[in-house]
Amino acid sequence: MKHIAYQSLKSFTEKVFLEMGCPTEEAKEASEVLLSADLRGVDSHGVARLNGYIRLWEQGRINAKPNIKIVHETPSTAVVDGDKGLGLVVAPFAMRLAMEKARNVGTGWVSVKNSNHYGIAGYHSMMALENDMIGWSMTNASPLVSPTFSTERLLGTNPISIAIPAAKQPPFVADFATTTAANGKLEVLKRKNEKAPFGWVQDANGKPTTDVDALKSGGSMLPLGGDREHASHKGYILGSIVDIFSAVLSGANYGPWAPPFVSFLPLREDPVGEGLGHFLGAMRIDAFRPANDFKAHMDNWIETFRKSAVTEENDRVIIPGDPEREISEQRIAKGIPLMDSVIEDLSQIGNRFEIDFGKYFKE
Amino acid sequence: MKHIAYQSLKSFTEKVFLEMGCPTEEAKEASEVLLSADLRGVDSHGVARLNGYIRLWEQGRINAKPNIKIVHETPSTAVVDGDKGLGLVVAPFAMRLAMEKARNVGTGWVSVKNSNHYGIAGYHSMMALENDMIGWSMTNASPLVSPTFSTERLLGTNPISIAIPAAKQPPFVADFATTTAANGKLEVLKRKNEKAPFGWVQDANGKPTTDVDALKSGGSMLPLGGDREHASHKGYILGSIVDIFSAVLSGANYGPWAPPFVSFLPLREDPVGEGLGHFLGAMRIDAFRPANDFKAHMDNWIETFRKSAVTEENDRVIIPGDPEREISEQRIAKGIPLMDSVIEDLSQIGNRFEIDFGKYFKE
């Protein structure tokens, strides 16, 4: 584990996207979006995935120079065709469009097809905050999750992010997978050689298991709730809603047809739509009540929850967004920690594009 | 347990609302909304609650002749003041407004303040279906739920309902509390003298407990997930979002200030808004893609999930809305089952308003 300055890692990543053929502004935006995951402590979704994007680009599944366009719209809605672009640039395009519509008619809702992995959901929803808007962001993803009672992998970890501005308090930023545990948490357990708690995964027959490798032998991840007694049908519902809003509404591939992120898995030969789907939304606060009133009450809401009495084992009640913001502050100051395997990976990417990763690393 | 014909129970309920002073159309609508819970098998939210509404009306907390009005609006949004009316009529007013806005600009979003309990969330979202729209419905509720790590009751069971039309398949209708278990399920266990599974409730110190009466001694209900290891912070986030959209956006009472449904608990002396809050939304399908395309893909989505392989213990994968629709068909045919205590309760309501409940019951 070594640390690298955020700006250095960003310059390197930007250079890689430029070498892939991304236009200057898009290379810049893609690296900012990708690295927002590393900053916020969601290491599974950051620069560790750069190689994955490159492999998809090499296979022609990602288009570095997409012609992103609006295919249908009304004053408050649109469907955007990402032209196989990086979700890292397609989603911000869609979010800007949602905010423009919110400026005009109060809210804006954009469903996106023909896109790819868009990094962390929270980056896109948070774009709304500085405009005194509430931001929404969802995406469907590689099918790894079984609905309650099923043994088939029909849904992704399908995250939902909603960002809500406050005044003196930092914003409320929800960003969560609709499964009990995100995939990254399973990877952490694997590395430590530990077992998973019951309720995270099931085996190929749909039996509860603590085997972190269950997915390799036909098992699946479990929806939030974990089992029927703990309302896993509600996690299944949430994942389904994300899938339908992101992909059925836009004309992307939904359910088991969602294209996998890993390039070694083939695309299905019977697609039901184009690429991966996202759903972005923006709601102008003052389309409901004066923004200052709302934000003052959000401060009160946040302070009430934050100062509420805690259980013996815990020292505070967490407001959604607190942990990620705190990690982000640390990492801006002290750099981004990279595992040796990620450093090795980035060096090889550097070699491939004739960029000296070591140079950035030393800066 | 006896059965009563749906139409008879509805006529009785309508007569009660008329006697309370509701205008004819509103008495009719209120009873239809209330009884949709009995039809769909959510017995805790149906006619068993009629007495609760009457008590609130007697205390002046419910206004039988409300002047429901729009206090602020944009082309796609509005805030509605329910004037202390029955949520059973305030929410449909708001939903009709959301649909009108959706007709004009693609989507409509209405946040409601100064309302009361609105029955089941699913009635309101389902109003959108016949118009080829997706319907949204949320409400905040009496504070009974502690956020993760907290021992205070800061949130209600805050349900979310989303209704999505299909073509040949019945619609996808999600309607769920953001807690592990709805309050009604605890009541069922109490009646059977059984314990609750861990993850449903905690005691006053925030320790896990199986005591179904834990709420009587300072305990609380737990957010979906149940404990931190099973991501109860995600249930806490969902309940919070419902609270903020329903009450902070509209100017209703939020968090621990949400007015309790039971009339024996006093209102707080330091309100942060007016009454209870709801959030209703409507999205025109063809604001995204042609409704027939969308609905054909929804059929495919539903059929794919419904026919997927099941675990040994189960015979089918359930689509959200399936169980409620099936119960509803049974109850339309065979009548609504009422427990003896509810029959006694309704007879007393009849006596109070000089309506012969026995007469309706025999029909």
XYZ file of C-alpha atoms in Angstrom, chain B:
363
model
C -63.672 -13.970 11.929
C -66.666 -13.281 9.635
C -66.891 -12.093 6.052
C -68.723 -9.029 4.778
C -69.320 -8.081 1.141
C -66.949 -5.362 -0.082
C -69.816 -3.171 -1.340
C -71.669 -3.396 1.991
C -68.601 -2.479 3.994
C -67.971 0.383 1.592
C -71.527 1.722 1.917
C -71.245 1.625 5.718
C -67.863 3.399 5.711
C -69.169 6.029 3.294
C -72.111 6.700 5.577
C -69.727 7.169 8.519
C -67.640 9.704 6.603
C -70.847 11.518 5.575
C -71.905 11.659 9.220
C -68.513 13.147 10.099
C -69.417 15.948 7.690
C -67.412 14.983 4.597
C -68.901 16.222 1.291
C -70.556 13.399 -0.709
C -67.783 12.899 -3.258
C -65.082 12.961 -0.589
C -66.918 10.462 1.632
C -67.086 8.176 -1.385
C -63.419 8.597 -2.254
C -62.244 8.260 1.370
C -64.060 4.952 1.784
C -62.743 3.635 -1.526
C -59.168 4.506 -0.534
C -59.539 3.131 3.012
C -61.100 -0.134 1.843
C -58.508 -0.678 -0.879
C -56.308 -1.784 2.051
C -58.851 -4.428 3.153
C -59.201 -5.590 -0.442
C -55.444 -5.904 -0.934
C -54.895 -7.751 2.350
C -53.255 -4.887 4.266
C -55.763 -5.276 7.095
C -53.850 -2.993 9.459
C -54.518 0.003 7.168
C -58.161 -0.552 6.298
C -61.485 -0.336 8.070
C -59.795 -1.399 11.326
C -58.429 2.162 11.387
C -61.774 3.894 10.886
C -62.062 4.450 14.633
C -58.643 6.091 14.685
C -59.703 8.632 12.043
C -62.895 9.372 13.989
C -60.942 10.018 17.195
C -58.626 12.449 15.412
C -61.672 14.186 13.913
C -63.258 14.437 17.373
C -60.098 16.108 18.651
C -60.140 18.593 15.775
C -56.980 17.178 14.234
C -58.892 16.088 11.119
C -61.010 18.585 9.194
C -63.929 16.880 7.405
C -64.473 19.849 5.059
C -60.957 20.863 4.074
C -60.167 23.583 1.583
C -57.326 21.723 -0.130
C -55.221 24.152 -2.119
C -52.074 24.600 -4.177
C -49.701 26.956 -2.363
C -46.847 26.962 -4.878
C -46.277 25.467 -8.310
C -44.142 25.233 -11.434
C -45.047 23.364 -14.638
C -43.796 20.035 -13.172
C -44.152 20.566 -9.397
C -46.497 21.772 -6.675
C -46.883 22.016 -2.948
C -50.391 21.285 -1.691
C -51.848 22.363 1.674
C -54.253 19.652 2.838
C -55.988 21.961 5.357
C -55.941 19.135 7.946
C -58.148 16.997 5.684
C -58.254 13.213 5.593
C -55.110 12.016 3.820
C -57.560 9.665 2.102
C -58.846 12.606 0.033
C -55.845 14.973 0.152
C -53.499 12.437 -1.485
C -55.784 11.650 -4.457
C -56.172 15.438 -5.016
C -52.377 15.723 -5.114
C -52.052 12.683 -7.369
C -54.563 14.084 -9.867
C -52.559 17.307 -9.903
C -49.328 15.350 -10.507
C -50.977 13.541 -13.435
C -52.261 16.804 -14.927
C -48.719 18.181 -14.822
C -47.385 14.968 -16.360
C -49.899 15.374 -19.188
C -48.561 18.889 -19.822
C -44.792 18.582 -19.368
C -44.007 14.849 -19.045
C -43.856 14.436 -15.266
C -45.568 15.906 -12.195
C -44.344 15.915 -8.567
C -46.445 17.114 -5.658
C -45.295 17.440 -2.065
C -48.124 17.754 0.485
C -48.253 19.333 3.935
C -50.950 19.690 6.587
C -52.429 16.273 5.876
C -53.194 13.123 7.853
C -52.801 9.355 7.373
C -53.485 8.526 3.715
C -54.307 4.788 3.863
C -52.148 2.459 1.773
C -49.461 4.072 -0.356
C -50.321 1.789 -3.269
C -53.811 3.189 -3.889
C -52.403 6.560 -4.919
C -49.525 5.330 -7.096
C -51.926 2.958 -8.903
C -54.120 5.891 -9.970
C -51.453 6.549 -12.626
C -51.687 3.132 -14.278
C -54.812 3.634 -16.358
C -53.256 6.758 -17.855
C -50.136 4.926 -19.053
C -48.115 6.667 -16.388
C -45.765 5.456 -13.659
C -47.113 6.476 -10.240
C -45.132 7.331 -7.090
C -46.455 7.608 -3.566
C -44.675 8.132 -0.246
C -45.707 9.441 3.171
C -44.077 10.083 6.482
C -45.715 8.609 9.579
C -45.710 8.370 13.382
C -42.103 8.166 14.680
C -41.452 4.536 15.730
C -38.156 3.741 13.996
C -34.572 4.388 15.146
C -31.809 5.220 12.665
C -28.842 2.824 12.679
C -26.807 3.308 15.922
C -29.560 5.449 17.525
C -31.956 4.621 20.364
C -34.397 7.424 19.549
C -37.538 7.076 17.459
C -36.949 9.556 14.681
C -38.701 8.083 11.647
C -41.979 6.417 10.707
C -42.335 3.174 8.794
C -42.383 5.601 5.832
C -43.641 3.548 2.885
C -42.730 3.840 -0.790
C -45.051 2.738 -3.571
C -44.198 2.756 -7.271
C -46.687 1.428 -9.841
C -45.528 0.626 -13.373
C -47.882 -0.407 -16.184
C -47.379 -3.459 -18.416
C -49.385 -4.707 -21.432
C -50.671 -8.308 -21.116
C -49.105 -8.808 -17.687
C -50.661 -7.206 -14.624
C -48.799 -4.046 -13.532
C -45.667 -4.047 -11.346
C -46.867 -2.564 -8.039
C -44.289 -2.046 -5.280
C -45.696 -0.930 -1.913
C -43.460 -1.427 1.093
C -42.536 0.021 4.473
C -38.864 1.060 4.749
C -38.534 -0.997 7.947
C -37.706 -4.723 8.092
C -41.303 -5.456 9.054
C -44.434 -3.344 8.881
C -46.202 -2.613 12.174
C -49.088 -4.884 11.202
C -46.751 -7.910 11.199
C -45.764 -7.241 14.814
C -49.452 -7.119 15.710
C -50.026 -10.505 14.067
C -47.179 -12.013 16.149
C -48.577 -10.467 19.347
C -51.960 -12.006 18.686
C -50.316 -15.419 18.201
C -48.150 -14.887 21.296
C -45.009 -15.439 19.206
C -41.590 -13.800 19.263
C -40.247 -11.515 16.555
C -37.162 -12.541 14.536
C -34.014 -10.579 15.411
C -33.694 -7.518 13.169
C -37.299 -6.332 13.515
C -37.140 -4.387 16.794
C -34.620 -3.210 19.386
C -35.041 -2.448 23.099
C -34.675 0.954 24.770
C -30.873 0.576 24.860
C -30.688 -0.319 21.201
C -30.011 -4.021 21.864
C -31.517 -6.563 19.456
C -34.596 -8.207 20.951
C -37.314 -10.669 19.963
C -39.850 -9.035 22.298
C -42.844 -7.974 20.198
C -43.802 -5.541 22.982
C -40.421 -3.789 22.996
C -41.999 -0.559 21.746
C -44.065 -0.315 24.937
C -40.878 -0.109 27.014
C -38.984 2.480 24.959
C -37.783 0.229 22.153
C -38.098 0.950 18.447
C -38.672 -0.648 15.090
C -35.620 -1.218 12.922
C -34.920 0.062 9.410
C -34.872 -2.439 6.510
C -31.683 -4.468 6.928
C -32.145 -4.872 10.676
C -28.532 -4.446 11.781
C -25.388 -2.790 10.493
C -23.951 -6.057 9.158
C -27.069 -6.435 7.028
C -27.030 -2.794 5.933
C -29.740 -1.289 8.134
C -28.168 2.067 7.213
C -29.784 1.590 3.780
C -33.243 1.213 5.326
C -32.492 4.283 7.450
C -31.522 6.183 4.280
C -34.749 5.147 2.521
C -36.925 6.171 5.468
C -35.062 9.485 5.621
C -35.594 10.187 1.934
C -39.326 9.552 2.295
C -39.394 11.899 5.306
C -37.503 14.667 3.513
C -39.502 14.459 0.260
C -42.837 14.271 2.085
C -42.263 16.784 4.831
C -39.145 18.977 4.468
C -39.949 19.734 0.818
C -43.593 20.595 1.601
C -43.335 22.274 5.002
C -44.952 19.491 7.033
C -43.626 18.063 10.329
C -40.649 15.793 9.788
C -38.662 13.237 11.778
C -39.680 13.048 15.455
C -42.159 15.899 14.920
C -44.397 13.831 12.601
C -47.843 13.788 14.261
C -48.825 10.391 15.697
C -51.864 8.572 14.289
C -53.067 7.492 17.722
C -55.156 10.229 19.306
C -54.004 9.478 22.881
C -50.500 10.750 22.097
C -50.343 14.558 22.238
C -49.054 16.661 19.344
C -45.653 18.221 19.960
C -45.723 21.763 21.250
C -42.837 22.839 19.007
C -44.020 21.889 15.492
C -41.543 22.425 12.646
C -44.280 22.442 10.011
C -47.947 21.687 9.425
C -49.475 18.222 9.840
C -48.202 15.106 8.095
C -46.566 15.090 4.649
C -46.889 13.029 1.458
C -45.088 12.949 -1.867
C -46.903 11.944 -5.060
C -45.501 11.663 -8.559
C -46.584 10.786 -12.080
C -44.397 10.103 -15.120
C -45.973 9.783 -18.568
C -44.448 6.700 -20.203
C -44.474 8.311 -23.648
C -42.437 11.202 -22.282
C -39.602 8.636 -22.555
C -40.573 6.145 -25.286
C -43.786 4.996 -26.977
C -46.047 3.466 -24.311
C -46.631 0.295 -26.340
C -42.885 -0.374 -26.693
C -42.359 0.168 -22.993
C -45.259 -2.036 -21.969
C -44.190 -4.860 -24.287
C -40.724 -4.797 -22.671
C -42.328 -4.707 -19.206
C -44.208 -7.882 -20.187
C -40.875 -9.461 -21.146
C -39.263 -8.227 -17.913
C -42.095 -9.632 -15.788
C -42.249 -12.952 -17.668
C -38.465 -13.402 -17.412
C -38.504 -12.881 -13.652
C -41.685 -14.876 -13.068
C -40.444 -17.955 -14.918
C -36.913 -17.915 -13.478
C -35.607 -20.983 -11.617
C -36.685 -21.151 -7.957
C -35.069 -22.427 -4.779
C -36.172 -25.803 -3.410
C -38.537 -24.406 -0.781
C -40.463 -22.137 -3.125
C -42.685 -22.703 -6.092
C -42.475 -19.346 -7.834
C -40.738 -15.989 -8.031
C -43.158 -13.265 -7.015
C -43.597 -10.060 -9.028
C -44.319 -7.006 -6.848
C -48.096 -6.626 -6.667
C -48.886 -10.336 -7.254
C -49.925 -11.230 -3.679
C -52.110 -8.148 -3.188
C -53.837 -8.626 -6.551
C -54.585 -12.269 -5.764
C -56.013 -11.453 -2.331
C -58.056 -8.675 -3.888
C -59.638 -11.067 -6.412
C -60.513 -13.493 -3.620
C -62.002 -10.823 -1.403
C -64.094 -9.257 -4.144
C -65.566 -12.723 -4.688
C -65.850 -13.958 -1.103
C -66.059 -10.810 0.980
C -63.703 -9.093 3.414
C -62.824 -11.143 6.521
C -63.253 -9.104 9.722
C -61.971 -10.087 13.158
C -64.535 -10.066 15.965
C -62.797 -7.083 17.595
C -63.146 -5.084 14.374
C -66.815 -6.040 14.020
C -67.406 -4.870 17.616
C -65.545 -1.654 16.848
C -67.620 -0.956 13.732
C -70.873 -1.675 15.618
C -69.907 0.930 18.201
C -69.066 3.420 15.449
C -72.520 2.626 14.027
C -74.150 3.328 17.406
C -72.301 6.635 17.713
C -73.655 7.853 14.365
C -76.998 6.031 14.572
C -76.125 3.753 11.647
C -77.153 0.101 11.961
C -73.949 -1.797 11.150
C -75.862 -5.083 11.557
C -78.024 -4.125 8.580
C -74.981 -3.751 6.287
C -73.422 -6.846 7.705
C -76.395 -9.050 6.821
C -76.771 -7.795 3.257
